[in-house]
Amino acid sequence: MTKRQLILEDGTIFSGEGFGSSRKRSGEIVFNTGMTGYQEVITDPSYCGQIVMMTYPLVGNYGINRDDFETVTPFIHGFVAKEVTEYPSNFRSEESLSSYLEANDIPGISGIDTRKLTKIIRKHGTMKAIIADASESEEELLNELANEPEMTNQVELTSAVKPYVVPGRGHRIVLVDFGMKHGILRELTKRNCHVTVVPYNYSAENILRLKPDGIMLTNGPGDPKDVPESIEMVREVLGKKPLFGICLGHQLFALACGADTEKMKFGHRGANHPVKDLKLDKTYLTSQNHSYAVRKNTLNKTDLILTQIALNDNTVEGIKHKTFPAFTVQYHPESSPGPEDTNHLFDQFMTMIEQVNDKHEEEKTYA
């Protein structure tokens, strides 16, 4: 293995062994606390532009398989681990983690103190970092980081370019793709939905022309305020069709309704985040990946109701509209990876659609 270095924008330097691609790459350094699921993490579009570190000390031991991808093309800028298994052992394994990263031109670094790096991020917050060959000048690399502009086009990079259909005989769903995980599609097709996936910048008029029974807003990367056209689209479709949002879709829904969002110190990334349902007085374990959150105190001036909170830091995890059939959650009910405690939210969305349809049929009968 080649010697490689990871340099943070505050000047902290970690030296380790390189794996995957040999290219130099920079990005925002974040950590994920999951013990497994590195394949789903690497292929989650919500990590677009980020260098991802796994806090669990061993990754790659079960390789890469054909079934656990969350998108065809991974968008991460780098991968960090304490130890990487060179020869995986699992009946589903098709190739090693290193060979997969190399094939997708993603650099990795192992053999560093990931506990120390996690503590730095928790104390100082996420920051820019760069993975480069050990022979490169530290001073020049720090200058590169200092002049690196903030990414604002992550949603554009990860969204579908044009609409496409995943056919089914059930409810007709328009899925607005902000950087969608395939797990969301799997849950809808499992319920026999007819899904039309549209790009993030598809207009409200064109969405409604598709005559959907319901609209889903997917997860995605970056700051929700970087896609103002999507906020306006949500505002225009609200109340016209049942709506369900996840992660970035949740934040866009909140902004469309007059609430505000803010960047978190180091975000939520992992598969064991406890969330409490305030109405049911019930706690779920959830899979999460986000840098931004809805500001709780801004919900008061809106028509939104707080439905769920994170037990670790009391941040907003679920909201619904007071009058329209619309609800959203900050976490990932489709899991992939993670617990399936909140999988029932897709059924809740189906029930909401059926109730709205029944109401419309009743109104036609008595009209």
Coordinates of C-alpha atoms in Angstrom, one line a residue:
M1 CA 0.0 0.0 0.0
T2 CA 1.1 3.6 -0.7
K3 CA 1.6 6.1 2.1
R4 CA -1.1 8.7 2.1
Q5 CA -2.1 11.7 4.3
L6 CA -5.4 13.3 5.4
I7 CA -5.1 17.0 6.2
L8 CA -7.9 19.0 7.9
E9 CA -8.3 22.7 7.2
D10 CA -7.3 23.5 10.8
G11 CA -3.8 22.0 10.0
T12 CA -4.3 18.6 11.7
I13 CA -2.4 15.9 9.7
F14 CA -3.1 12.1 9.8
S15 CA -0.7 9.7 8.1
G16 CA -1.8 6.3 6.9
E17 CA -2.0 3.8 4.1
G18 CA -3.8 4.4 0.8
F19 CA -6.4 2.2 -0.7
G20 CA -8.9 2.6 -3.6
S21 CA -8.1 5.3 -6.1
S22 CA -4.7 7.2 -5.9
R23 CA -6.2 10.5 -6.9
K24 CA -6.1 13.6 -4.7
R25 CA -9.5 14.7 -3.5
S26 CA -11.0 17.2 -1.0
G27 CA -14.4 17.5 0.6
E28 CA -16.2 18.0 3.9
I29 CA -15.0 15.4 6.5
V30 CA -17.9 13.7 8.3
F31 CA -18.3 10.5 10.4
N32 CA -20.8 7.7 10.4
T33 CA -21.3 5.6 13.6
G34 CA -22.8 2.5 11.9
M35 CA -21.1 -0.8 12.7
T36 CA -22.1 -2.2 9.3
G37 CA -23.6 -0.9 6.0
Y38 CA -20.5 0.8 4.5
Q39 CA -21.6 -0.2 1.0
E40 CA -25.0 1.6 1.4
V41 CA -23.2 4.6 3.0
I42 CA -20.7 4.9 0.2
T43 CA -23.5 4.8 -2.4
D44 CA -25.9 7.1 -0.6
P45 CA -26.1 10.3 -2.8
S46 CA -26.7 12.4 0.4
Y47 CA -22.9 12.1 1.0
C48 CA -22.1 13.9 -2.3
G49 CA -18.9 16.0 -2.0
Q50 CA -18.0 14.6 1.4
I51 CA -15.1 12.5 2.8
V52 CA -16.8 9.8 4.9
M53 CA -15.1 8.2 8.0
M54 CA -16.5 5.1 9.6
T55 CA -16.1 5.2 13.4
Y56 CA -16.3 1.3 13.6
P57 CA -12.7 0.2 13.5
L58 CA -13.0 -2.5 10.8
V59 CA -14.6 -2.1 7.4
G60 CA -14.6 -4.1 4.2
N61 CA -14.7 -7.5 5.9
Y62 CA -17.8 -8.7 3.9
G63 CA -16.8 -7.0 0.7
I64 CA -19.1 -5.4 -1.9
N65 CA -22.1 -7.3 -3.3
R66 CA -24.6 -6.6 -6.1
D67 CA -27.7 -6.1 -3.9
D68 CA -26.8 -3.4 -1.4
F69 CA -26.2 -0.4 -3.6
E70 CA -28.3 2.8 -3.0
T71 CA -27.4 4.4 -6.3
V72 CA -25.5 3.3 -9.4
T73 CA -22.8 6.0 -9.2
P74 CA -21.3 6.9 -5.8
F75 CA -20.8 10.6 -5.1
I76 CA -18.5 10.6 -2.1
H77 CA -15.1 12.3 -2.4
G78 CA -13.1 10.0 -0.1
F79 CA -13.4 7.2 2.5
V80 CA -11.6 6.9 5.8
A81 CA -11.2 3.8 8.1
K82 CA -9.1 2.5 10.9
E83 CA -8.6 -0.9 9.3
V84 CA -9.7 -2.2 5.9
T85 CA -10.0 -5.9 5.1
E86 CA -8.0 -6.8 1.9
Y87 CA -9.6 -10.2 1.4
P88 CA -13.3 -10.2 2.4
S89 CA -15.2 -13.3 3.4
N90 CA -18.9 -13.5 2.7
F91 CA -21.1 -15.7 0.5
R92 CA -22.5 -12.6 -1.3
S93 CA -19.1 -10.8 -1.8
E94 CA -18.3 -9.9 -5.4
E95 CA -15.2 -7.8 -4.9
S96 CA -13.2 -6.0 -2.2
L97 CA -14.0 -2.5 -0.9
S98 CA -10.6 -1.2 -2.2
S99 CA -11.2 -2.5 -5.8
Y100 CA -14.7 -1.0 -5.8
L101 CA -13.4 2.4 -4.7
E102 CA -10.6 2.2 -7.3
A103 CA -13.1 1.4 -10.1
N104 CA -15.1 4.5 -9.1
D105 CA -12.0 6.8 -8.7
I106 CA -12.6 7.3 -4.9
P107 CA -9.5 7.6 -2.7
G108 CA -9.3 6.0 0.7
I109 CA -7.0 6.2 3.7
S110 CA -6.7 3.6 6.5
G111 CA -4.4 3.1 9.5
I112 CA -5.2 6.4 11.2
D113 CA -6.6 7.2 14.6
T114 CA -10.3 7.4 13.8
R115 CA -11.3 8.0 17.4
K116 CA -9.1 11.1 17.6
L117 CA -10.5 12.3 14.3
T118 CA -14.1 11.8 15.6
K119 CA -13.3 13.8 18.7
I120 CA -11.9 16.7 16.6
I121 CA -15.0 16.8 14.5
R122 CA -17.3 16.6 17.5
K123 CA -15.4 19.4 19.2
H124 CA -14.8 21.8 16.3
G125 CA -17.6 20.7 13.8
T126 CA -17.3 19.4 10.3
M127 CA -14.6 21.0 8.2
K128 CA -12.9 20.7 4.8
A129 CA -10.2 18.0 4.4
I130 CA -8.1 16.6 1.7
I131 CA -6.7 13.1 0.9
A132 CA -3.4 13.2 -0.9
D133 CA -0.1 11.3 -1.4
A134 CA 2.3 11.5 1.5
S135 CA 4.9 13.1 -0.8
E136 CA 2.8 16.2 -1.5
S137 CA 3.6 19.5 0.3
E138 CA 1.5 20.0 3.4
E139 CA 1.6 23.8 2.9
E140 CA 0.4 23.6 -0.6
L141 CA -2.4 21.2 0.3
L142 CA -3.6 23.6 3.1
N143 CA -3.6 26.5 0.6
E144 CA -5.7 24.4 -1.8
L145 CA -8.2 23.7 1.1
A146 CA -8.3 27.4 2.0
N147 CA -9.2 28.4 -1.6
E148 CA -11.6 25.5 -2.2
P149 CA -15.1 27.0 -2.8
E150 CA -18.1 25.6 -1.0
M151 CA -20.2 23.1 -3.0
T152 CA -23.7 24.3 -3.7
N153 CA -24.7 22.1 -6.7
Q154 CA -24.9 18.7 -5.0
V155 CA -28.6 18.2 -5.7
E156 CA -28.1 19.0 -9.4
L157 CA -25.3 16.5 -9.5
T158 CA -27.2 13.6 -7.9
S159 CA -30.8 14.2 -9.2
A160 CA -32.2 12.4 -12.3
V161 CA -31.7 14.3 -15.5
K162 CA -35.1 13.6 -16.9
P163 CA -38.3 11.8 -15.8
Y164 CA -38.6 8.0 -15.9
V165 CA -41.3 5.5 -14.9
V166 CA -41.1 2.4 -12.6
P167 CA -44.5 0.8 -13.5
G168 CA -46.9 -0.7 -11.1
R169 CA -50.7 -1.2 -10.7
G170 CA -51.2 0.6 -7.4
H171 CA -51.2 4.2 -6.4
R172 CA -49.6 6.7 -8.8
I173 CA -46.7 8.4 -7.0
V174 CA -44.6 11.2 -8.3
L175 CA -41.2 10.9 -6.7
V176 CA -39.2 14.2 -6.8
D177 CA -35.5 13.1 -6.9
F178 CA -33.2 15.3 -4.9
G179 CA -30.5 12.6 -4.7
M180 CA -32.7 9.6 -4.0
K181 CA -31.7 6.4 -2.3
H182 CA -32.9 3.3 -4.1
G183 CA -34.4 2.1 -0.8
I184 CA -37.2 4.5 -1.2
L185 CA -38.0 3.1 -4.6
R186 CA -37.9 -0.4 -3.2
E187 CA -40.5 0.4 -0.5
L188 CA -42.9 2.0 -3.1
T189 CA -42.6 -0.8 -5.6
K190 CA -43.0 -3.3 -2.7
R191 CA -46.4 -1.7 -2.3
N192 CA -47.1 -2.0 -6.1
C193 CA -47.0 1.7 -6.7
H194 CA -46.7 3.2 -10.1
V195 CA -43.8 5.6 -9.7
T196 CA -42.8 8.5 -11.9
V197 CA -39.4 9.8 -10.9
V198 CA -38.8 13.5 -11.8
P199 CA -35.8 15.8 -11.5
Y200 CA -35.5 18.2 -8.6
N201 CA -36.3 21.2 -10.8
Y202 CA -39.5 19.8 -12.3
S203 CA -42.2 22.4 -12.0
A204 CA -45.3 22.1 -9.8
E205 CA -47.5 22.5 -13.0
N206 CA -45.8 19.5 -14.7
I207 CA -46.0 17.4 -11.5
L208 CA -49.7 18.0 -11.2
R209 CA -50.2 17.3 -14.9
L210 CA -49.0 13.7 -14.2
K211 CA -52.2 13.3 -12.1
P212 CA -50.5 11.6 -9.1
D213 CA -52.3 10.1 -6.2
G214 CA -49.4 11.3 -4.0
I215 CA -46.1 13.2 -4.1
M216 CA -42.9 12.1 -2.4
L217 CA -39.9 14.3 -1.7
T218 CA -36.7 12.3 -1.4
N219 CA -33.5 12.6 0.5
G220 CA -30.6 14.5 -1.0
P221 CA -27.3 16.3 -0.2
G222 CA -26.4 19.8 0.8
D223 CA -28.2 22.9 2.0
P224 CA -31.9 22.9 1.3
K225 CA -31.7 26.7 0.7
D226 CA -29.4 26.0 -2.4
V227 CA -32.5 24.8 -4.3
P228 CA -35.0 27.7 -4.0
E229 CA -36.9 26.5 -7.1
S230 CA -37.8 23.2 -5.2
I231 CA -39.0 25.2 -2.2
E232 CA -41.4 27.1 -4.5
M233 CA -42.5 23.8 -6.1
V234 CA -43.4 22.3 -2.7
R235 CA -45.3 25.5 -1.8
E236 CA -47.4 25.2 -5.0
V237 CA -48.3 21.5 -4.7
L238 CA -49.0 21.6 -1.0
G239 CA -52.7 20.8 -0.3
K240 CA -53.4 19.7 -3.9
K241 CA -52.0 16.1 -3.3
P242 CA -51.0 14.0 -0.3
L243 CA -47.3 14.6 0.4
F244 CA -44.6 12.6 2.2
G245 CA -41.0 13.9 2.6
I246 CA -37.8 12.3 3.8
C247 CA -34.6 14.0 5.0
L248 CA -33.9 16.9 2.5
G249 CA -37.5 16.6 1.4
H250 CA -38.5 17.2 5.0
Q251 CA -36.3 20.4 5.2
L252 CA -37.7 21.7 1.9
F253 CA -41.2 21.1 3.1
A254 CA -40.5 23.1 6.3
L255 CA -39.0 26.0 4.4
A256 CA -42.0 26.0 2.0
C257 CA -44.3 26.3 5.0
G258 CA -42.4 29.3 6.5
A259 CA -40.1 27.5 9.0
D260 CA -36.3 27.8 8.9
T261 CA -33.3 25.5 8.7
E262 CA -29.8 25.6 10.1
K263 CA -26.5 23.7 9.7
M264 CA -25.7 21.4 12.6
K265 CA -22.2 21.2 14.2
F266 CA -21.5 17.7 13.0
G267 CA -24.8 16.3 11.9
H268 CA -26.5 12.9 12.4
R269 CA -25.0 10.0 10.5
G270 CA -25.5 6.4 11.7
A271 CA -28.0 3.6 12.1
N272 CA -29.0 3.8 15.8
H273 CA -30.4 7.3 16.4
P274 CA -33.4 7.2 18.8
V275 CA -36.4 9.3 17.8
K276 CA -39.5 9.8 19.9
D277 CA -43.1 10.0 18.5
L278 CA -44.7 12.7 20.6
K279 CA -48.3 11.6 19.9
L280 CA -47.8 7.8 20.4
D281 CA -45.2 8.3 23.2
K282 CA -43.1 5.7 21.5
T283 CA -39.4 5.6 20.6
Y284 CA -37.9 4.2 17.4
L285 CA -34.3 3.6 16.4
T286 CA -33.6 5.2 13.0
S287 CA -31.1 5.5 10.3
Q288 CA -29.9 9.1 9.7
N289 CA -27.6 11.1 7.4
H290 CA -28.0 14.9 7.4
S291 CA -26.0 18.1 8.1
Y292 CA -29.0 20.4 8.3
A293 CA -32.0 20.5 10.6
V294 CA -35.3 22.4 10.9
R295 CA -35.1 25.0 13.6
K296 CA -37.7 24.1 16.2
N297 CA -38.5 27.6 17.4
T298 CA -39.5 28.6 13.8
L299 CA -42.3 26.1 13.7
N300 CA -44.5 28.3 16.0
K301 CA -45.2 30.9 13.2
T302 CA -46.3 28.2 10.7
D303 CA -49.1 25.8 10.1
L304 CA -46.8 22.9 11.0
I305 CA -47.1 20.6 14.0
L306 CA -44.0 19.0 15.6
T307 CA -44.6 15.2 15.7
Q308 CA -41.2 13.7 16.5
I309 CA -37.9 14.7 18.1
A310 CA -34.4 13.3 18.4
L311 CA -33.7 12.1 21.9
N312 CA -30.0 12.7 21.7
D313 CA -30.2 16.4 21.0
N314 CA -33.9 17.3 20.9
T315 CA -33.8 18.4 17.3
V316 CA -36.8 18.2 15.0
E317 CA -37.3 14.8 13.4
G318 CA -40.9 14.9 12.2
I319 CA -43.6 17.4 11.3
K320 CA -47.0 17.5 9.7
H321 CA -49.4 20.1 8.3
K322 CA -52.3 21.3 10.4
T323 CA -54.9 21.2 7.6
F324 CA -53.3 19.6 4.5
P325 CA -52.5 15.8 4.1
A326 CA -48.7 16.2 4.3
F327 CA -46.1 14.9 6.7
T328 CA -42.3 14.5 6.7
V329 CA -39.5 13.0 8.7
Q330 CA -35.8 13.9 9.0
Y331 CA -34.6 10.3 9.2
H332 CA -34.7 7.4 6.7
P333 CA -37.7 5.1 7.2
E334 CA -36.4 2.9 4.3
S335 CA -33.3 2.3 6.4
S336 CA -30.6 0.8 4.1
P337 CA -28.6 0.4 6.2
G338 CA -30.3 0.4 9.6
P339 CA -33.3 -0.6 11.6
E340 CA -36.7 -0.9 10.0
D341 CA -38.7 0.4 13.0
T342 CA -40.3 3.2 10.9
N343 CA -41.0 1.3 7.7
H344 CA -44.7 1.7 8.5
L345 CA -44.6 5.3 7.4
F346 CA -44.8 4.2 3.8
D347 CA -48.1 2.4 4.8
Q348 CA -49.2 5.5 6.5
F349 CA -48.6 7.5 3.3
M350 CA -50.7 4.9 1.3
T351 CA -53.5 5.2 3.9
M352 CA -53.5 8.9 3.6
I353 CA -53.8 8.7 -0.2
E354 CA -56.7 6.3 0.1
Q355 CA -58.5 8.5 2.6
V356 CA -58.1 11.5 0.3
N357 CA -59.4 9.5 -2.6
D358 CA -62.4 8.2 -0.7
K359 CA -63.2 11.8 0.4
H360 CA -63.1 13.0 -3.2
E361 CA -65.4 10.1 -4.3
E362 CA -67.8 11.0 -1.6
E363 CA -67.8 14.7 -2.6
K364 CA -68.5 13.6 -6.2
T365 CA -71.4 11.5 -5.1
Y366 CA -73.1 14.3 -3.2
A367 CA -72.3 17.0 -5.6

